[in-house]
PDB file of C-alpha atoms in Angstrom:
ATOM      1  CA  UNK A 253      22.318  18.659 123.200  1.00  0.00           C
ATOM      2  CA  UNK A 254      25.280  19.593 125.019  1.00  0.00           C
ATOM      3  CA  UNK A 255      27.842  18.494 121.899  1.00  0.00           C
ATOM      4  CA  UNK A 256      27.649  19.145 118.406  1.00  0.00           C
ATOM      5  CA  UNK A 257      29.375  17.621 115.287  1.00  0.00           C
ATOM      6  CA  UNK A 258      31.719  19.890 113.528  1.00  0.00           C
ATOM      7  CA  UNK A 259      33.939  20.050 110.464  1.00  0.00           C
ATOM      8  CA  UNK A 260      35.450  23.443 110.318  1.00  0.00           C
ATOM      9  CA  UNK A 261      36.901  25.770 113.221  1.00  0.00           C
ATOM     10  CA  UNK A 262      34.765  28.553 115.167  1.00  0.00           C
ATOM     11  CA  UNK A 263      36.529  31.589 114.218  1.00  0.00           C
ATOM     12  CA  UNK A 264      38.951  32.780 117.448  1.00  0.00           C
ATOM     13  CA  UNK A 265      41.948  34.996 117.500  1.00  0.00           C
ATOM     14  CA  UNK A 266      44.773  34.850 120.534  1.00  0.00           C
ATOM     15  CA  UNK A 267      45.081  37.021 123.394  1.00  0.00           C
ATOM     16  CA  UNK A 268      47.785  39.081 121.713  1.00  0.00           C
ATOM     17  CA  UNK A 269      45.703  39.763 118.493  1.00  0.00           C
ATOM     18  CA  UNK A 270      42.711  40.585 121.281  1.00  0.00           C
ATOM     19  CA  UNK A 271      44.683  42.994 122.797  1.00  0.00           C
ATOM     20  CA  UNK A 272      45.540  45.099 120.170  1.00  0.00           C
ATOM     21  CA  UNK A 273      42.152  44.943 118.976  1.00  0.00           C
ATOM     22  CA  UNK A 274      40.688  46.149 121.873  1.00  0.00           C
ATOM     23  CA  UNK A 275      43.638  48.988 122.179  1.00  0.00           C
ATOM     24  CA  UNK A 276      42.091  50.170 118.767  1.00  0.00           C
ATOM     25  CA  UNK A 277      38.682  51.078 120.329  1.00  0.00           C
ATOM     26  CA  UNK A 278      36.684  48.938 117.750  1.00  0.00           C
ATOM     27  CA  UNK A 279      33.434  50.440 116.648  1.00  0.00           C
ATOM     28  CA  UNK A 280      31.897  47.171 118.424  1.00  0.00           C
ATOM     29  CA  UNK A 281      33.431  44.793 120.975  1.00  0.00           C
ATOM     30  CA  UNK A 282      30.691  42.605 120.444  1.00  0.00           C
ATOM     31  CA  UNK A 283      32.157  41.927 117.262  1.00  0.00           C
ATOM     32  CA  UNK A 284      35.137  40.756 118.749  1.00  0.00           C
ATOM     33  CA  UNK A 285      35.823  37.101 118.461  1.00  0.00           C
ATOM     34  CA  UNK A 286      36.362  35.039 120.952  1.00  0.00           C
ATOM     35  CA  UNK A 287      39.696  34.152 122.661  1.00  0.00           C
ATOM     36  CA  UNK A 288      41.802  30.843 121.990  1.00  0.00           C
ATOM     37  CA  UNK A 289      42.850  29.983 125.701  1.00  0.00           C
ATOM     38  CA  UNK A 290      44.834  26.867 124.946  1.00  0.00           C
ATOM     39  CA  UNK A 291      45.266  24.649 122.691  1.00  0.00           C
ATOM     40  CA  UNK A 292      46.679  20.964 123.116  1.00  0.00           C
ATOM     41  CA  UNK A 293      47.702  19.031 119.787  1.00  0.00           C
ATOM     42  CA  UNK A 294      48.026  15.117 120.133  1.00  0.00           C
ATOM     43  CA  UNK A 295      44.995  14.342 122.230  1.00  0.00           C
ATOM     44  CA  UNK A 296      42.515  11.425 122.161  1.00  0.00           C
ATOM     45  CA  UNK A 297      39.107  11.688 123.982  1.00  0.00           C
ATOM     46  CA  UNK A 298      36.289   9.257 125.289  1.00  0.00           C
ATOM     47  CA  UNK A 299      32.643   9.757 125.410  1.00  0.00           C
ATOM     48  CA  UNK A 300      30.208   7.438 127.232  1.00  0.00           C
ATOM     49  CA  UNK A 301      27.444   6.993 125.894  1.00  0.00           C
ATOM     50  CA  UNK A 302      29.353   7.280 122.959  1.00  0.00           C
ATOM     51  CA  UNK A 303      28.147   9.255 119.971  1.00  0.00           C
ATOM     52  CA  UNK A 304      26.483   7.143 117.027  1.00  0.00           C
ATOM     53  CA  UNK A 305      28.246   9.290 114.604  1.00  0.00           C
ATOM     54  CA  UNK A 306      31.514  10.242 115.865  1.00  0.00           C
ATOM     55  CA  UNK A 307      33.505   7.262 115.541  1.00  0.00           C
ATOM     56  CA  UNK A 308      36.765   6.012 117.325  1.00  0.00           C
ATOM     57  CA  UNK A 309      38.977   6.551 114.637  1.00  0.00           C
ATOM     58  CA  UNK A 310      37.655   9.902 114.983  1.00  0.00           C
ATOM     59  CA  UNK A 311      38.055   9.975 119.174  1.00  0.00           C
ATOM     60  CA  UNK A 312      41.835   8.263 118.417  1.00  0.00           C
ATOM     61  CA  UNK A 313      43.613  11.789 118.160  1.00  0.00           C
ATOM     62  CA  UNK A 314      43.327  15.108 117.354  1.00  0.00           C
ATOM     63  CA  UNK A 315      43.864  18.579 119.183  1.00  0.00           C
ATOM     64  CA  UNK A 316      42.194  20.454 121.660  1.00  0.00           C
ATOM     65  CA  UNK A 317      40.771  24.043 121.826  1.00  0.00           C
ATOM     66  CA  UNK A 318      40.080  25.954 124.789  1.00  0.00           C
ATOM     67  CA  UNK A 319      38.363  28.614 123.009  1.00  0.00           C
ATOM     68  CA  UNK A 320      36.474  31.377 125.283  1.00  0.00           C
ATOM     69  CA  UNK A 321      33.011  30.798 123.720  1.00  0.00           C
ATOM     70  CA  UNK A 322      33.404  26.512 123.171  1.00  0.00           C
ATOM     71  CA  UNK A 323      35.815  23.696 124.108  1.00  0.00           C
ATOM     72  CA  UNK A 324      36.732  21.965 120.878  1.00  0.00           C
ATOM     73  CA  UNK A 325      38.088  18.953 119.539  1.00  0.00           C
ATOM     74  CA  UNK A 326      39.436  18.655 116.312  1.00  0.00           C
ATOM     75  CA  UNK A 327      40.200  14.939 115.122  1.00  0.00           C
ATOM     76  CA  UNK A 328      42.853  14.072 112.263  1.00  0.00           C
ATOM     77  CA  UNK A 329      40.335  12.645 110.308  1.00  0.00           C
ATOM     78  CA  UNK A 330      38.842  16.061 109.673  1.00  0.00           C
ATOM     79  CA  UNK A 331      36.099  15.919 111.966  1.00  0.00           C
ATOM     80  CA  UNK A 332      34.945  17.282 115.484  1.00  0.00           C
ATOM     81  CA  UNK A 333      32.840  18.725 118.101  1.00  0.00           C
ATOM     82  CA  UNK A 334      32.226  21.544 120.398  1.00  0.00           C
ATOM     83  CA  UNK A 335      30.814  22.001 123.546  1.00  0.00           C
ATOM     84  CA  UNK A 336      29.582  24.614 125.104  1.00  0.00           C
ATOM     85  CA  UNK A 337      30.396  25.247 128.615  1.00  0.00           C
ATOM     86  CA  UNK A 338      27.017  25.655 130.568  1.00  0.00           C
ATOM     87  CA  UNK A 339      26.680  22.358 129.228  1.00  0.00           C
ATOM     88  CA  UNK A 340      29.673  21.417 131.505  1.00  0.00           C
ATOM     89  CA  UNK A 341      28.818  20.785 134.896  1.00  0.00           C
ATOM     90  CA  UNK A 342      31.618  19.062 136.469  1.00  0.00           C
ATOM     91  CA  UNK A 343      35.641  19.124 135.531  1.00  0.00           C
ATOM     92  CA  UNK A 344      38.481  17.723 137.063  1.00  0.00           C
ATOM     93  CA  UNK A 345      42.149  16.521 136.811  1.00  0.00           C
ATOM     94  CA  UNK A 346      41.677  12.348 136.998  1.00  0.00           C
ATOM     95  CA  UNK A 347      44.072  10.250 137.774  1.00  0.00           C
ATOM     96  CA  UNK A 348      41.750   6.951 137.256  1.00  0.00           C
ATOM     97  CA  UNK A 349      42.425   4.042 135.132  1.00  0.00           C
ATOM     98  CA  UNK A 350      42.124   5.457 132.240  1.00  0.00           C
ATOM     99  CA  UNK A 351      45.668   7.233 132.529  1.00  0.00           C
ATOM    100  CA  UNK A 352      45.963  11.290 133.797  1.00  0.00           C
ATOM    101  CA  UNK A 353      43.310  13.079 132.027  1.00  0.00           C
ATOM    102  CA  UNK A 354      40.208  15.839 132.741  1.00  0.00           C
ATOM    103  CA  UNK A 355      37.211  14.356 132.973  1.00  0.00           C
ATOM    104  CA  UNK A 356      34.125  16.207 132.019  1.00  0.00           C
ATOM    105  CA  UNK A 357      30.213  15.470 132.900  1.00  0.00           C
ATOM    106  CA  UNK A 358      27.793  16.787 130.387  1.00  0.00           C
ATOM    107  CA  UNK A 359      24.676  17.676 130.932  1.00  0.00           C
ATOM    108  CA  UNK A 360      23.128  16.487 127.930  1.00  0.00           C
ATOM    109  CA  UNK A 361      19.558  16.785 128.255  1.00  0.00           C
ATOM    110  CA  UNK A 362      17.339  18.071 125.228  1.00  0.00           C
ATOM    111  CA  UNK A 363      15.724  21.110 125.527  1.00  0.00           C
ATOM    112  CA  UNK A 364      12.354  21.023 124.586  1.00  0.00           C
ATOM    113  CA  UNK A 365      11.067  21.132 121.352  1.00  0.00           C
ATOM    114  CA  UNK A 366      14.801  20.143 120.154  1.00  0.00           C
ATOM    115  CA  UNK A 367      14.400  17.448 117.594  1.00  0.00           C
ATOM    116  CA  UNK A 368      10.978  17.103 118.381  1.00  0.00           C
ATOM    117  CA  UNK A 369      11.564  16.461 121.776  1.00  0.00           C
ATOM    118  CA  UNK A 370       8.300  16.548 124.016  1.00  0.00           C
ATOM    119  CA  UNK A 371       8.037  18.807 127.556  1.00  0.00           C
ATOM    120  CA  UNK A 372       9.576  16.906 130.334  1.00  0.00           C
ATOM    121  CA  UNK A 373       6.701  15.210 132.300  1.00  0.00           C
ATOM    122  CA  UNK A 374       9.485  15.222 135.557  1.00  0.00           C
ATOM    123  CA  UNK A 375      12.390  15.730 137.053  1.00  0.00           C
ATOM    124  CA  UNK A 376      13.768  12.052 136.399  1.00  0.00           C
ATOM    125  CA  UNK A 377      13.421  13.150 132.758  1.00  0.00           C
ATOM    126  CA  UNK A 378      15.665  16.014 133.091  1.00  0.00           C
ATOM    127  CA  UNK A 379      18.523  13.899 133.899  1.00  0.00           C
ATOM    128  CA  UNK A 380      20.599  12.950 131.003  1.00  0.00           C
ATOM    129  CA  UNK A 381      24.557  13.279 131.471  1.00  0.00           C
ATOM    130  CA  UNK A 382      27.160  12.040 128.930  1.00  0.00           C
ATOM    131  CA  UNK A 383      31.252  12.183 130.261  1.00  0.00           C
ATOM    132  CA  UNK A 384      33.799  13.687 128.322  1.00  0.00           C
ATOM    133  CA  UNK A 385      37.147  12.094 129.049  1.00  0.00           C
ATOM    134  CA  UNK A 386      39.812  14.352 127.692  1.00  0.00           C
ATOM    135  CA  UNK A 387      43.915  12.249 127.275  1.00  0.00           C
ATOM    136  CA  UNK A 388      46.416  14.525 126.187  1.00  0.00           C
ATOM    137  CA  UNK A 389      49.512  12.553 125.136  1.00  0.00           C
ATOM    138  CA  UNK A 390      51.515  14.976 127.203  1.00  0.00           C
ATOM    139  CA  UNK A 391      50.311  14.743 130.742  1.00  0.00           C
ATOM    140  CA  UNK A 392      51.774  18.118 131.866  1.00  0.00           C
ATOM    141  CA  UNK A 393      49.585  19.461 129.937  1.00  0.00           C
ATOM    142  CA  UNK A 394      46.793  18.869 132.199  1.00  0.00           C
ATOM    143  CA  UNK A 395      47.289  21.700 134.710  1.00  0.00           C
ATOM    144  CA  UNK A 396      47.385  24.193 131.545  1.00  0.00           C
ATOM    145  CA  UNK A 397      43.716  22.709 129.789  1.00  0.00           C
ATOM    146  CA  UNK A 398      42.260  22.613 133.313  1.00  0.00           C
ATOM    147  CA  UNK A 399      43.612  26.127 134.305  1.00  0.00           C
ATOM    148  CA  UNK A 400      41.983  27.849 130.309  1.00  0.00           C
ATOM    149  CA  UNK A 401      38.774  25.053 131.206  1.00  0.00           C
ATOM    150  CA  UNK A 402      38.072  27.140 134.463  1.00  0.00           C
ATOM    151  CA  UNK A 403      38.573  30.623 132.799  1.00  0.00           C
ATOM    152  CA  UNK A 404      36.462  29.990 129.918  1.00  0.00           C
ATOM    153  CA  UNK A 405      33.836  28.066 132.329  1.00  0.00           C
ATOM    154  CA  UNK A 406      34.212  31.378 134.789  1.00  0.00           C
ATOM    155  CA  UNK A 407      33.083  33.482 131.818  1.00  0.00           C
ATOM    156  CA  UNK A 408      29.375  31.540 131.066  1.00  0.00           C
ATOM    157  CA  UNK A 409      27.974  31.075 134.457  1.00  0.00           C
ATOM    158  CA  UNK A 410      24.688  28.620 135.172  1.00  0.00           C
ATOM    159  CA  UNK A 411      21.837  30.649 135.471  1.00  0.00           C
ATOM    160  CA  UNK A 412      20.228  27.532 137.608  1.00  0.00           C
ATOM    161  CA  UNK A 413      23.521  26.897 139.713  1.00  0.00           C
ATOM    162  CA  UNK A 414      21.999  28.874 142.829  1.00  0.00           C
ATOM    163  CA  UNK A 415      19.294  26.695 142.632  1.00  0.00           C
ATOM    164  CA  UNK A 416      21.556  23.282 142.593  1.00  0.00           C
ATOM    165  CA  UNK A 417      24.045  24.542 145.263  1.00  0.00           C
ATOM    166  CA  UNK A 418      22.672  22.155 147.819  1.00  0.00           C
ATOM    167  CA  UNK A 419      21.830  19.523 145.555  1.00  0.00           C
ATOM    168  CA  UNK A 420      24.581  16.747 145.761  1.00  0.00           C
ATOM    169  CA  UNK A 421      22.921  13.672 144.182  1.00  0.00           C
ATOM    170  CA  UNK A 422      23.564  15.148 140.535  1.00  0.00           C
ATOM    171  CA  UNK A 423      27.563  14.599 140.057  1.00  0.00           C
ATOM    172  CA  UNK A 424      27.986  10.752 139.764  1.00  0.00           C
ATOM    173  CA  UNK A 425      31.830  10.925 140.754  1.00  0.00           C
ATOM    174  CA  UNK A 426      34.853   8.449 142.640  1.00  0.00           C
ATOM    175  CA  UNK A 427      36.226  10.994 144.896  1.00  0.00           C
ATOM    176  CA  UNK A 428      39.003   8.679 145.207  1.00  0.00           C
ATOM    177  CA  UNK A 429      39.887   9.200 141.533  1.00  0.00           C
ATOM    178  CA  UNK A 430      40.898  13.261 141.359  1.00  0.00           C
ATOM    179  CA  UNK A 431      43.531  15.557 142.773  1.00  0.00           C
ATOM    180  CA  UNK A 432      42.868  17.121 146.238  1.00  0.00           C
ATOM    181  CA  UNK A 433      45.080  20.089 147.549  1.00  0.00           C
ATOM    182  CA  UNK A 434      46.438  18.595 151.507  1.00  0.00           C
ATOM    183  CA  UNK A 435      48.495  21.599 151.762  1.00  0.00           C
ATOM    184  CA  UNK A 436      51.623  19.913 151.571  1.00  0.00           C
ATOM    185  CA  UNK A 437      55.111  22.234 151.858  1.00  0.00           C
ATOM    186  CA  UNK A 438      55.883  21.115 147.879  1.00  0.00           C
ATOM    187  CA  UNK A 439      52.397  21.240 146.570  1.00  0.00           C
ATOM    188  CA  UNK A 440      50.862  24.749 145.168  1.00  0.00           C
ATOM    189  CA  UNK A 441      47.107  25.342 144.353  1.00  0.00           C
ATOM    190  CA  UNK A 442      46.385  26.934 141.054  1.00  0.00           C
ATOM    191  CA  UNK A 443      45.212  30.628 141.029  1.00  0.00           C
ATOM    192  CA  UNK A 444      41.772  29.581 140.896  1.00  0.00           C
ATOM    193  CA  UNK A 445      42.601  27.448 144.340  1.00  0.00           C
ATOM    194  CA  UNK A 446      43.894  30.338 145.715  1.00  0.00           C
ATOM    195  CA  UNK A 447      41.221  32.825 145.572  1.00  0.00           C
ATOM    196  CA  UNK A 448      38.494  30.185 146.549  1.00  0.00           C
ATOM    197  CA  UNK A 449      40.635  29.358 149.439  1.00  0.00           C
ATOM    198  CA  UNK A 450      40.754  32.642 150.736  1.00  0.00           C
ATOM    199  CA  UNK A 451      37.814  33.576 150.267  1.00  0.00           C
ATOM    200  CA  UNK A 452      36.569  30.042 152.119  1.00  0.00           C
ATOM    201  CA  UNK A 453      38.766  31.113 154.721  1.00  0.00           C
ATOM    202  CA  UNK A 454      39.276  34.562 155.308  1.00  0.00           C
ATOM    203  CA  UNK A 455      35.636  35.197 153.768  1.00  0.00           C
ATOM    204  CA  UNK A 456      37.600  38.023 151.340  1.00  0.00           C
ATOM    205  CA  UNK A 457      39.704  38.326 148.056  1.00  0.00           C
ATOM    206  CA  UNK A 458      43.315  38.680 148.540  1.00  0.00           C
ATOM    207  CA  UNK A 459      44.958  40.098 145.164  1.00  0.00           C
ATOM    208  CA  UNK A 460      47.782  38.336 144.174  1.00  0.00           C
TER     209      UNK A 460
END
């Protein structure tokens, strides 16, 4: 299942405790733990299909971790979940009616064998997709979350994205409802933006 219930942190360390630990030549940098990216206190988050055991009181606020190895959430009531991000297949800044948030599809299909969960027979069985709506009460903080999303996303690749590249019938989006770069004078893309646009472009990688 792409999220699971939580009641205590994964362990995590910022980037400036990272760096000195790696300027110490550890004796293992596997051992290493994983980065906090960003965090975002005072958020509230939607799922649909809502889980059974993760209530709204629970969804009503809470704060956010970007961590490298899971995204996080962290309610006030003590409880939360994590996700892990080959799980995420789809992120985006939204501006839809549920106010400015980043919107998440999950691809939330059992593996097999998980909770006694038979071989699929087909592909229509392999489809199961839950969305992650993500409301920070602050909504400049959505360019930060989306920025450490793509990172931390960057660092777990698919191993079955070549395979998908030219499949188009799997994200179940409004186009209408995210941010598009028009190259506007007063508009920037993010670094992210940037690098695929050159690349798209100018078919190489222009430092920056």
């Amino acid at each position: 299942m792409a999220i699971v219930l939580i009641d205590a942190f994964p362990k995590f360390i910022s980037p400036e405790e990272h760096r000195t630990l790696v300027a110490s030549t550890p004796a293992s940098f596997a051992d290493i733990p994983p980065v906090l990216r960003h965090k975002e206190e005072n958020v509230s988050v939607t799922l649909d299909p809502p889980l059974d055991t993760f209530t709204a009181e629970d969804a009503a606020n809470g704060a956010l971790y970007v961590i490298e190895s899971h995204l996080v959430f962290m309610s006030a009531t003590g409880r939360g979940f994590q996700v892990e991000y080959p799980s995420i297949t789809l992120h985006a800044i939204s501006r839809g009616e549920k106010g400015p948030s980043i919107y998440c599809q999950l691809d939330d299909t059992p593996h097999p064998n998980e909770n006694g969960q038979p071989e699929p027979e087909n592909e229509e069985d392999l489809a199961d997709m839950r969305e992650l709506t993500i409301l920070p009460k602050d909504s400049s903080a959505l360019e930060p979350i989306f920025e450490a999303l793509s990172l931390c996303a960057s660092l777990h690749p698919d191993p079955g994205a070549d395979d998908e590249m030219d499949d188009d019938d799997d994200a179940f989006v409004d186009p209408g409802e995210f941010e598009t770069f028009n190259g506007d004078a007063d508009q920037e893309l993010s670094e992210v933006g940037r690098v695929r646009s050159d690349f798209l472009n100018d078919n190489r990688y222009a430092p920056y």
